[in-house]
Amino acid sequence: MDNAGMKKGIVLKDDWPGYSLDLFTYPEHYHEDIESVYIPHGIIMNRVERLAGYIMDDFADNNNIMVLCVLKGGYKFCADLVEFIKVLGRNSNKYLETRVEFIRLKSYLNDQSTEELQIIGSGDLSFLRGSVLIVEAIVDTGKTMKALLKHVETFEPKMVKVAGLLVKRVPNMAESLTDYVGFEIPNHFVVGYALDYNEYFRDLNHLCVISKTGKMKYKV
Ligand code: HPA
Ligand code: MG
């Protein structure tokens, strides 16, 4: 079966309001700070398991996956994805050796509109010569991802794939850069599942829409 369409993500329409907070549990300290549960943790987890399945199929011939996790927002997605890859390997007796490296990125445009990408705190990236899976929480215009891909290509990897938990529908969206998409969402600011607003909300499991009160309270 051709999975190409399914790898492109569950599409959340522009008018999706999210679920009422009363329907789920969440940390009490965020009681007034979130508007709705945009994507519940259980749905995220099952979607991540599904993506792990596609990845297993695509990397099977290479016997290993060199995972490049883009911090900080990607840490939960990456941890859960790698865990599911291990479980699926165990259950099918087709173990894939998995290694993980972590990077942080700062991107900015100079006055020539040339993208420059600063890679921070990277360990030894020589493992990028293998079969690489870039794991990123959000891909929107793709400017950052394009620059990162260019950098990874300099190591001449055997293959490079990109997993994005969320792809945002923005003008010139970069859907085609992302091989495995969890969810395609409107251009909303969401928090939770390691995505932050000024470092808050990373401890929230669901992906949520922040409330006006929350925006004010954690403003810097
Ligand atoms: N949430 C958190 N961080 C982000 C987002 C978002 O929606 N978009 C870009 N960085
Ligand atoms: Mg952030």
GROMACS .gro file of C-alpha atoms in nm, residues 53-190:
model
  138
   53GLY     CA    1   0.576   0.265   1.151
   54TYR     CA    2   0.634   0.461   0.828
   55ILE     CA    3   0.988   0.540   0.940
   56MET     CA    4   1.061   0.174   1.018
   57ASP     CA    5   0.954   0.079   0.666
   58ASP     CA    6   1.161   0.349   0.498
   59PHE     CA    7   1.478   0.289   0.703
   60ALA     CA    8   1.457  -0.092   0.710
   61ASP     CA    9   1.715  -0.142   0.434
   62ASN     CA   10   1.971   0.074   0.616
   63ASN     CA   11   1.953  -0.111   0.949
   64ASN     CA   12   2.009   0.208   1.146
   65ILE     CA   13   1.868   0.555   1.208
   66MET     CA   14   2.077   0.855   1.306
   67VAL     CA   15   1.822   1.081   1.474
   68LEU     CA   16   1.891   1.453   1.487
   69CYS     CA   17   1.659   1.611   1.744
   70VAL     CA   18   1.600   1.985   1.718
   71LEU     CA   19   1.570   2.127   2.071
   72LYS     CA   20   1.398   2.236   2.274
   73GLY     CA   21   1.054   2.194   2.122
   74GLY     CA   22   1.134   1.859   1.961
   75TYR     CA   23   1.238   1.674   2.272
   76LYS     CA   24   0.909   1.501   2.358
   77PHE     CA   25   0.825   1.417   1.998
   78CYS     CA   26   1.175   1.277   1.954
   79ALA     CA   27   1.171   1.074   2.276
   80ASP     CA   28   0.830   0.922   2.202
   81LEU     CA   29   0.914   0.856   1.837
   82VAL     CA   30   1.237   0.675   1.925
   83GLU     CA   31   1.054   0.474   2.191
   84PHE     CA   32   0.791   0.362   1.940
   85ILE     CA   33   1.063   0.271   1.689
   86LYS     CA   34   1.217   0.048   1.957
   87VAL     CA   35   0.885  -0.113   2.047
   88LEU     CA   36   0.795  -0.178   1.683
   89GLY     CA   37   1.141  -0.326   1.627
   90ARG     CA   38   1.103  -0.554   1.926
   91ASN     CA   39   0.757  -0.668   1.821
   92SER     CA   40   0.857  -0.743   1.463
   93ASN     CA   41   1.208  -0.872   1.531
   94LYS     CA   42   1.343  -0.608   1.295
   95TYR     CA   43   1.555  -0.398   1.527
   96LEU     CA   44   1.696  -0.078   1.388
   97GLU     CA   45   2.001   0.061   1.562
   98THR     CA   46   1.907   0.411   1.671
   99ARG     CA   47   2.140   0.690   1.778
  100VAL     CA   48   2.032   1.038   1.883
  101GLU     CA   49   2.208   1.374   1.872
  102PHE     CA   50   2.067   1.707   1.984
  103ILE     CA   51   2.101   2.053   1.837
  104ARG     CA   52   1.955   2.395   1.896
  105LEU     CA   53   1.907   2.635   1.612
  106LYS     CA   54   1.902   3.008   1.577
  107SER     CA   55   1.810   3.141   1.237
  108TYR     CA   56   1.794   3.497   1.122
  109LEU     CA   57   1.771   3.691   0.799
  110ASN     CA   58   2.036   3.948   0.726
  111ASP     CA   59   1.955   4.255   0.519
  112GLN     CA   60   2.026   4.063   0.199
  113SER     CA   61   1.748   3.818   0.289
  114THR     CA   62   2.006   3.542   0.302
  115GLU     CA   63   1.932   3.278   0.554
  116GLU     CA   64   2.199   3.211   0.810
  117LEU     CA   65   2.168   2.927   1.050
  118GLN     CA   66   2.348   2.903   1.377
  119ILE     CA   67   2.377   2.553   1.520
  120ILE     CA   68   2.427   2.554   1.894
  121GLY     CA   69   2.552   2.295   2.137
  122SER     CA   70   2.594   2.022   1.884
  123GLY     CA   71   2.796   1.717   1.972
  124ASP     CA   72   2.987   1.523   1.714
  125LEU     CA   73   2.779   1.545   1.399
  126SER     CA   74   2.996   1.303   1.200
  127PHE     CA   75   2.722   1.044   1.254
  128LEU     CA   76   2.531   1.242   0.991
  129ARG     CA   77   2.714   1.035   0.731
  130GLY     CA   78   2.461   0.759   0.799
  131SER     CA   79   2.085   0.747   0.739
  132VAL     CA   80   1.954   1.062   0.901
  133LEU     CA   81   1.614   1.143   1.046
  134ILE     CA   82   1.569   1.509   1.144
  135VAL     CA   83   1.305   1.544   1.417
  136GLU     CA   84   1.147   1.887   1.456
  137ALA     CA   85   0.833   1.997   1.643
  138ILE     CA   86   0.708   2.260   1.398
  139VAL     CA   87   0.776   2.334   1.034
  140ASP     CA   88   0.611   2.645   0.890
  141THR     CA   89   0.777   2.845   0.612
  142GLY     CA   90   1.060   2.592   0.607
  143LYS     CA   91   1.336   2.855   0.603
  144THR     CA   92   1.505   2.702   0.905
  145MET     CA   93   1.454   2.348   0.780
  146LYS     CA   94   1.598   2.431   0.437
  147ALA     CA   95   1.910   2.572   0.597
  148LEU     CA   96   1.942   2.274   0.831
  149LEU     CA   97   1.903   2.031   0.541
  150LYS     CA   98   2.177   2.216   0.354
  151HIS     CA   99   2.405   2.179   0.654
  152VAL     CA  100   2.327   1.810   0.697
  153GLU     CA  101   2.394   1.749   0.325
  154THR     CA  102   2.752   1.868   0.371
  155PHE     CA  103   2.816   1.546   0.567
  156GLU     CA  104   2.703   1.345   0.262
  157PRO     CA  105   2.450   1.129   0.445
  158LYS     CA  106   2.323   0.808   0.291
  159MET     CA  107   1.972   0.941   0.316
  160VAL     CA  108   1.788   1.224   0.492
  161LYS     CA  109   1.426   1.233   0.601
  162VAL     CA  110   1.238   1.491   0.805
  163ALA     CA  111   0.975   1.422   1.070
  164GLY     CA  112   0.763   1.719   1.181
  165LEU     CA  113   0.500   1.682   1.450
  166LEU     CA  114   0.319   1.991   1.322
  167VAL     CA  115   0.320   2.161   0.985
  168LYS     CA  116   0.156   2.503   0.989
  169ARG     CA  117  -0.054   2.631   0.702
  170VAL     CA  118   0.122   2.958   0.630
  171PRO     CA  119   0.169   3.133   0.296
  172ASN     CA  120   0.448   2.944   0.114
  173MET     CA  121   0.423   2.655   0.357
  174ALA     CA  122   0.698   2.401   0.329
  175GLU     CA  123   0.493   2.083   0.339
  176SER     CA  124   0.711   1.912   0.082
  177LEU     CA  125   1.020   1.937   0.304
  178THR     CA  126   0.860   1.717   0.567
  179ASP     CA  127   0.843   1.346   0.492
  180TYR     CA  128   0.647   1.246   0.802
  181VAL     CA  129   0.388   1.492   0.931
  182GLY     CA  130   0.189   1.440   1.248
  183PHE     CA  131  -0.071   1.712   1.199
  184GLU     CA  132  -0.124   1.995   0.956
  185ILE     CA  133  -0.268   2.287   1.152
  186PRO     CA  134  -0.378   2.647   1.084
  187ASN     CA  135  -0.132   2.925   1.163
  188HIS     CA  136  -0.213   2.930   1.537
  189PHE     CA  137   0.027   2.953   1.828
  190VAL     CA  138   0.003   2.630   2.024
   0.00000   0.00000   0.00000
